Short mmCIF file of C-alpha atoms in Angstrom, two decimals:
data_model
loop_
_atom_site.label_atom_id
_atom_site.label_comp_id
_atom_site.label_asym_id
_atom_site.label_seq_id
_atom_site.Cartn_x
_atom_site.Cartn_y
_atom_site.Cartn_z
CA MET A 556 122.10 33.56 18.88
CA LEU A 557 121.15 34.13 22.51
CA ALA A 558 121.78 37.83 22.13
CA LEU A 559 119.74 38.00 19.00
CA LYS A 560 116.63 36.35 20.77
CA THR A 561 116.95 38.72 23.66
CA PHE A 562 117.05 41.65 21.41
CA GLN A 563 113.94 40.41 19.49
CA ARG A 564 112.15 39.72 22.78
CA THR A 565 112.95 43.29 24.09
CA ARG A 566 111.55 44.82 20.88
CA VAL A 567 108.23 42.88 21.30
CA LEU A 568 107.88 44.01 24.90
CA LYS A 569 108.45 47.55 23.96
CA HIS A 570 105.87 47.30 21.26
CA GLN A 571 103.42 45.72 23.68
CA SER A 572 103.88 48.49 26.29
CA ARG A 573 103.02 51.05 23.61
CA GLY A 574 99.81 49.22 22.84
CA ILE A 575 100.88 48.43 19.25
CA THR A 576 99.42 45.07 17.87
CA SER A 577 100.94 42.86 15.09
CA LYS A 578 97.92 43.82 12.93
CA MET A 579 98.76 46.17 10.19
CA ALA A 580 96.55 48.46 7.96
CA GLY A 581 97.83 50.65 5.16
CA GLY A 582 101.39 49.67 6.10
CA LYS A 583 101.12 50.99 9.61
CA TYR A 584 100.73 49.33 12.99
CA MET A 585 97.25 49.65 14.55
CA LYS A 586 97.18 50.87 18.10
CA ALA A 587 94.64 49.19 20.41
CA GLU A 588 93.34 51.27 23.34
CA ILE A 589 91.62 49.44 26.17
CA VAL A 590 88.54 51.45 27.15
CA ARG A 591 86.62 50.50 30.21
CA LYS A 592 83.98 53.09 29.96
CA LYS A 593 80.70 52.73 28.07
CA GLY A 594 77.69 54.74 27.08
CA LYS A 595 77.44 58.37 28.34
CA ASN A 596 80.67 57.87 30.38
CA ILE A 597 82.77 57.64 27.27
CA ILE A 598 80.89 60.46 25.63
CA ASN A 599 81.68 62.61 28.49
CA ASP A 600 85.47 61.64 28.39
CA ALA A 601 87.18 64.26 26.23
CA VAL A 602 90.06 61.86 25.69
CA TYR A 603 88.21 58.84 24.36
CA ASN A 604 85.15 60.47 22.84
CA LYS A 605 85.24 60.33 19.15
CA GLY A 606 82.15 62.31 18.56
CA LEU A 607 80.67 60.82 15.26
CA GLY A 608 83.87 58.90 14.44
CA PHE A 609 82.58 55.70 16.18
CA SER A 610 82.02 52.90 13.83
CA ARG A 611 78.87 50.80 13.83
CA SER A 612 80.51 47.93 15.73
CA GLU A 613 82.15 50.30 18.15
CA ARG A 614 78.73 51.80 18.89
CA ASP A 615 77.36 48.50 19.76
CA ARG A 616 80.39 47.27 21.77
CA LEU A 617 80.44 50.59 23.84
CA GLU A 618 76.63 50.78 24.23
CA LEU A 619 76.48 54.09 22.20
CA ARG A 620 73.73 53.02 19.78
CA GLY A 621 71.02 55.70 20.08
CA LEU A 622 73.14 58.01 22.03
CA VAL A 623 74.66 59.61 18.95
CA PRO A 624 73.27 60.34 15.51
CA ALA A 625 73.33 57.58 12.76
CA ALA A 626 75.94 59.43 10.62
CA GLU A 627 79.61 58.30 10.73
CA PHE A 628 82.06 61.11 10.20
CA THR A 629 85.80 60.95 9.81
CA LEU A 630 87.99 63.18 11.88
CA ASP A 631 88.45 65.42 8.85
CA ASN A 632 84.77 65.77 8.37
CA GLN A 633 84.32 66.90 11.99
CA LYS A 634 87.31 69.30 11.72
CA ASN A 635 85.70 70.94 8.63
CA ILE A 636 82.62 71.76 10.49
CA ILE A 637 84.40 73.20 13.48
CA MET A 638 86.77 75.21 11.23
CA ALA A 639 83.90 76.69 9.34
CA GLU A 640 82.42 78.11 12.56
CA TYR A 641 85.93 79.15 13.72
CA GLN A 642 86.19 81.28 10.66
CA THR A 643 82.76 82.85 10.94
CA GLY A 644 80.39 82.34 13.93
CA TRP A 645 76.67 81.50 13.31
CA ALA A 646 75.37 84.83 14.57
CA ALA A 647 77.55 86.61 12.01
CA ARG A 648 76.58 84.32 9.25
CA ALA A 649 72.85 84.87 10.04
CA ALA A 650 73.51 88.64 9.95
CA GLN A 651 75.04 88.34 6.59
CA ASP A 652 72.13 86.40 5.16
CA PRO A 653 69.00 88.72 5.68
CA SER A 654 67.07 86.63 3.09
CA ASP A 655 67.09 83.57 5.37
CA GLU A 656 63.28 82.76 6.06
CA ILE A 657 63.77 82.53 9.84
CA ILE A 658 65.72 85.65 10.11
CA LYS A 659 63.19 87.43 8.11
CA SER A 660 60.37 86.10 10.54
CA GLY A 661 61.89 88.17 13.28
CA VAL A 662 64.64 86.08 14.78
CA HIS A 663 67.50 88.59 15.52
CA PRO A 664 71.03 87.22 14.84
CA ASP A 665 71.91 88.05 18.53
CA ASN A 666 69.23 85.51 19.56
CA ILE A 667 71.42 82.89 17.95
CA ARG A 668 74.35 84.01 20.11
CA LYS A 669 72.15 83.83 23.25
CA TRP A 670 70.92 80.32 22.26
CA LYS A 671 74.55 79.15 21.87
CA VAL A 672 75.40 80.62 25.36
CA LEU A 673 72.56 78.82 26.96
CA GLN A 674 73.43 75.50 25.23
CA SER A 675 76.97 75.71 26.50
CA VAL A 676 75.68 76.10 30.12
CA GLN A 677 73.16 73.23 29.63
CA ASP A 678 76.09 71.04 28.40
CA ARG A 679 78.19 71.46 31.47
CA ASN A 680 75.77 72.33 34.39
CA GLU A 681 72.07 71.58 34.06
CA THR A 682 71.30 72.84 37.50
CA LEU A 683 72.68 76.25 36.66
CA TYR A 684 71.07 76.24 33.29
CA TYR A 685 67.48 75.50 34.59
CA SER A 686 67.94 77.99 37.52
CA ILE A 687 68.88 80.80 34.98
CA LEU A 688 65.93 79.77 32.79
CA MET A 689 63.36 79.65 35.58
CA GLN A 690 64.42 83.09 36.79
CA ASN A 691 64.42 84.70 33.29
CA PHE A 692 61.63 82.53 31.76
CA GLN A 693 59.76 85.27 29.94
CA GLU A 694 62.94 86.61 28.32
CA MET A 695 64.46 83.23 27.46
CA ALA A 696 61.52 81.12 26.45
CA PRO A 697 61.62 82.66 22.86
CA ILE A 698 65.31 81.73 22.78
CA ILE A 699 65.07 78.06 23.86
CA TYR A 700 61.83 77.49 21.99
CA THR A 701 59.95 79.31 19.19
CA PRO A 702 60.93 81.33 17.22
CA THR A 703 64.75 80.75 17.69
CA VAL A 704 64.51 76.92 17.96
CA GLY A 705 63.22 76.95 14.38
CA TRP A 706 66.68 78.26 13.30
CA ALA A 707 68.35 75.67 15.57
CA CYS A 708 66.48 72.87 13.87
CA LYS A 709 67.31 74.14 10.36
CA ASN A 710 71.02 74.30 11.27
CA PHE A 711 71.02 71.44 13.68
CA SER A 712 73.80 69.46 11.99
CA HIS A 713 76.18 72.40 11.87
CA VAL A 714 75.66 73.51 15.43
CA TYR A 715 75.82 70.00 16.92
CA ARG A 716 78.49 69.71 19.42
CA ARG A 717 77.48 66.96 21.88
CA PRO A 718 74.58 64.57 21.88
CA ARG A 719 71.42 65.21 23.79
CA GLY A 720 68.43 62.77 23.93
CA MET A 721 68.19 59.63 21.84
CA TYR A 722 68.41 58.98 18.17
CA PHE A 723 66.38 56.12 16.62
CA SER A 724 66.75 55.32 12.90
CA SER A 725 65.83 52.74 10.31
CA LYS A 726 69.25 51.26 10.82
CA ASP A 727 68.21 50.32 14.33
CA ARG A 728 65.35 48.03 12.97
CA GLY A 729 65.23 45.04 15.50
CA GLU A 730 67.43 46.76 18.04
CA MET A 731 65.35 49.21 19.78
CA ALA A 732 64.33 47.01 22.61
CA SER A 733 67.95 46.72 23.70
CA MET A 734 69.21 50.15 22.70
CA VAL A 735 66.80 51.89 25.01
CA TYR A 736 68.81 50.48 27.93
CA ASN A 737 71.75 52.53 26.79
CA TRP A 738 69.93 55.56 28.28
CA ASP A 739 71.19 55.75 31.78
CA SER A 740 67.97 56.74 33.63
CA ASP A 741 65.68 53.97 34.95
CA ASP A 742 62.81 56.60 35.53
CA VAL A 743 61.41 58.57 32.63
CA ASP A 744 58.24 60.39 32.95
CA ALA A 745 57.89 62.08 29.60
CA VAL A 746 59.20 61.30 26.21
CA VAL A 747 58.80 63.97 23.34
CA VAL A 748 59.46 62.33 20.00
CA THR A 749 59.41 63.66 16.37
CA ASP A 750 60.30 62.30 12.94
CA GLY A 751 61.19 65.83 11.88
CA SER A 752 58.69 65.78 8.96
CA ARG A 753 56.83 68.98 9.74
CA VAL A 754 58.94 71.25 12.09
CA LEU A 755 57.03 74.44 12.90
CA GLY A 756 56.40 76.10 9.44
CA LEU A 757 59.71 74.88 8.00
CA GLY A 758 58.61 71.52 6.72
CA ASP A 759 60.91 68.55 6.50
CA GLN A 760 64.01 69.08 8.82
CA GLY A 761 65.05 65.53 9.19
CA ILE A 762 67.07 64.69 12.17
CA GLY A 763 67.12 68.50 13.03
CA GLY A 764 63.62 67.99 14.42
CA LEU A 765 65.18 66.73 17.64
CA GLY A 766 65.61 70.50 18.50
CA ILE A 767 61.94 70.74 18.91
CA SER A 768 61.90 67.81 21.25
CA ILE A 769 64.67 69.30 23.38
CA GLY A 770 63.13 72.74 23.43
CA LYS A 771 59.62 71.55 24.46
CA LEU A 772 61.06 69.44 27.32
CA ASP A 773 63.14 72.43 28.56
CA LEU A 774 59.78 74.33 28.83
CA TYR A 775 58.33 71.40 30.72
CA VAL A 776 61.15 71.48 33.22
CA ALA A 777 61.37 75.20 33.72
CA ALA A 778 57.63 75.95 33.70
CA GLY A 779 55.92 72.62 34.35
CA GLY A 780 58.09 71.13 37.17
CA PHE A 781 59.33 68.00 35.44
CA HIS A 782 62.66 66.63 36.71
CA PRO A 783 65.48 66.98 34.11
CA ARG A 784 66.77 63.44 34.93
CA ARG A 785 63.20 62.00 34.11
CA ILE A 786 62.70 63.44 30.58
CA LEU A 787 63.73 62.05 27.19
CA PRO A 788 63.92 63.91 23.95
CA ALA A 789 63.83 61.69 20.97
CA VAL A 790 64.02 61.63 17.08
CA ILE A 791 63.08 58.94 14.66
CA ASP A 792 65.33 59.35 11.64
CA ILE A 793 63.63 57.62 8.74
CA GLY A 794 65.34 59.75 6.08
CA THR A 795 64.51 63.14 4.61
CA ASN A 796 63.03 64.50 1.36
CA ASN A 797 64.58 67.82 1.85
CA GLU A 798 67.12 68.31 -0.96
CA ARG A 799 69.16 70.99 1.00
CA LEU A 800 69.84 68.28 3.66
CA LEU A 801 70.58 65.56 1.29
CA ASN A 802 73.17 67.64 -0.42
CA ASP A 803 74.75 68.96 2.88
CA PRO A 804 78.06 67.24 3.67
CA ALA A 805 77.50 68.01 7.32
CA TYR A 806 74.00 66.49 7.60
CA LEU A 807 73.87 64.09 10.52
CA GLY A 808 70.85 62.06 9.48
CA LEU A 809 70.18 59.35 7.04
CA LYS A 810 70.62 60.49 3.50
CA GLN A 811 67.74 58.54 2.01
CA PRO A 812 64.16 59.26 1.05
CA ARG A 813 61.72 59.07 3.85
CA LEU A 814 60.16 55.78 4.67
CA GLU A 815 56.51 55.62 3.93
CA GLY A 816 53.51 53.27 4.25
CA GLU A 817 53.66 50.00 6.28
CA GLU A 818 57.50 50.08 6.49
CA TYR A 819 57.24 53.59 8.34
CA TYR A 820 54.68 52.16 10.82
CA GLN A 821 56.61 49.02 11.56
CA LEU A 822 59.46 51.12 12.67
CA LEU A 823 57.16 53.32 14.71
CA ASP A 824 55.62 50.22 16.26
CA GLU A 825 59.00 49.05 17.35
CA PHE A 826 59.87 52.40 18.83
CA MET A 827 56.64 52.53 20.85
CA ALA A 828 56.95 48.97 22.14
CA ALA A 829 60.67 49.63 23.18
CA ILE A 830 59.75 52.82 25.13
CA LYS A 831 56.95 51.01 26.91
CA LEU A 832 59.21 48.07 27.70
CA ARG A 833 61.83 50.29 29.28
CA TRP A 834 59.64 52.94 30.94
CA PRO A 835 56.03 51.56 31.18
CA ARG A 836 54.70 54.55 32.96
CA ALA A 837 56.21 57.20 30.58
CA LEU A 838 53.88 59.61 28.63
CA ILE A 839 54.89 59.59 24.99
CA GLN A 840 54.27 63.00 23.22
CA PHE A 841 54.20 63.12 19.45
CA GLU A 842 55.53 66.39 18.18
CA ASP A 843 55.64 67.91 14.67
CA PHE A 844 54.68 64.88 12.56
CA GLN A 845 53.10 65.36 9.12
CA SER A 846 49.32 65.57 9.46
CA LYS A 847 48.80 62.27 7.81
CA HIS A 848 51.10 60.49 10.28
CA ALA A 849 49.88 62.51 13.22
CA ILE A 850 46.28 61.44 12.62
CA GLU A 851 47.16 57.73 11.88
CA SER A 852 49.66 57.45 14.82
CA LEU A 853 47.01 58.81 17.33
CA ARG A 854 44.47 56.30 15.87
CA ARG A 855 46.97 53.51 16.13
CA TYR A 856 48.39 53.95 19.55
CA ARG A 857 45.99 55.90 21.79
CA HIS A 858 44.22 52.88 23.31
CA GLU A 859 47.42 50.86 23.99
CA TYR A 860 49.86 53.50 25.08
CA LEU A 861 49.94 56.53 27.41
CA MET A 862 50.37 59.03 24.54
CA PHE A 863 49.02 62.20 22.93
CA ASN A 864 49.70 64.13 19.84
CA ASP A 865 50.46 67.79 20.56
CA ASP A 866 49.64 69.07 17.11
CA ILE A 867 46.18 67.61 17.16
CA GLN A 868 45.10 67.20 20.91
CA GLY A 869 47.43 69.92 22.40
CA THR A 870 46.39 72.61 19.88
CA ALA A 871 42.81 71.64 20.24
CA ALA A 872 42.94 71.80 24.04
CA THR A 873 44.54 75.19 23.95
CA VAL A 874 41.92 76.60 21.55
CA LEU A 875 39.00 75.13 23.62
CA ALA A 876 40.54 76.56 26.80
CA GLY A 877 40.53 79.96 25.11
CA LEU A 878 36.99 79.68 24.14
CA TYR A 879 35.86 78.61 27.71
CA GLY A 880 37.88 81.58 29.05
CA ALA A 881 36.11 83.93 26.72
CA LEU A 882 32.63 82.56 27.87
CA LYS A 883 33.65 82.90 31.50
CA VAL A 884 34.50 86.60 30.89
CA GLN A 885 31.03 87.11 29.55
CA GLY A 886 29.59 85.32 32.65
CA LEU A 887 28.60 82.22 30.62
CA GLY A 888 29.11 78.63 31.34
CA PRO A 889 30.80 76.00 29.15
CA GLU A 890 27.42 74.77 27.94
CA GLU A 891 26.89 78.07 26.12
CA LEU A 892 29.55 77.04 23.70
CA ARG A 893 26.86 75.46 21.48
CA ASN A 894 24.95 78.68 21.16
CA ASN A 895 27.90 80.52 19.71
CA LYS A 896 29.11 80.76 16.08
CA PHE A 897 32.79 80.98 15.29
CA VAL A 898 34.05 82.22 11.99
#
């Protein structure tokens, strides 16, 4: 009897040393891993990072809410996306599809290869990335921003490899004030946010609109002198009305119709309040919102927040600067603008 007890106790100790619990699922023991990292530290750990495989509860326990897209993918889902690119790279796929509207607009398939090279550098060494970008800005600006970024936004879910920026969604309602603290920088000077509803001339790109926020801030760092640790690209995922995305198994955003009306603005209100709570001096730039939301959000927030809408105010300022420049060339002052007719 004593020998039997000793044998049983030895088995338990061996099981415990392997991290196997007494809980079973599907006839198999579940293995519990003790993880002491949280937030970006676990994302940067190649052993413990599960990509989009973290459950909703794991994202909260490990302070990952907002650092990864809302979608939850199994390991097989993620393998399928990687294997598709393993079989045929994206530059080759683009070359095989000359009817693609972005390729037809003048984006050469080799630009996609260059974009992916730069993304891989940015993922592992931002100092090197921005040094290269600053020294080759004229050549590389069309790669990291328009027109190539339009392709990146359209194919965002398929080329996604590691998270960048923050992802807010309607599933985060009531949690935004806490989830902004998952971002590891206490100092942010500029936030560029989009809801992906009107990306360039491509229309509704859902969560893929984040590519615009990332590209715009890369320009601000390389050409405007912003510090890369003090910027935050963000997307508000409130669904999509794009049927192509809704039917795409790889789509990373919420597969639901876009929120509209007061429900939409309540979510936007919460986002704005959360950003101001965490970074009260940050400039919030609205980028590529539908015109109806661009106008209303500007009216709604301009007197309470440090914000501007690039599509309304930025475009208007650029046009006005051009007109003033034309007057200056003619030897005329800004006041002469009222005496000119523009058609």
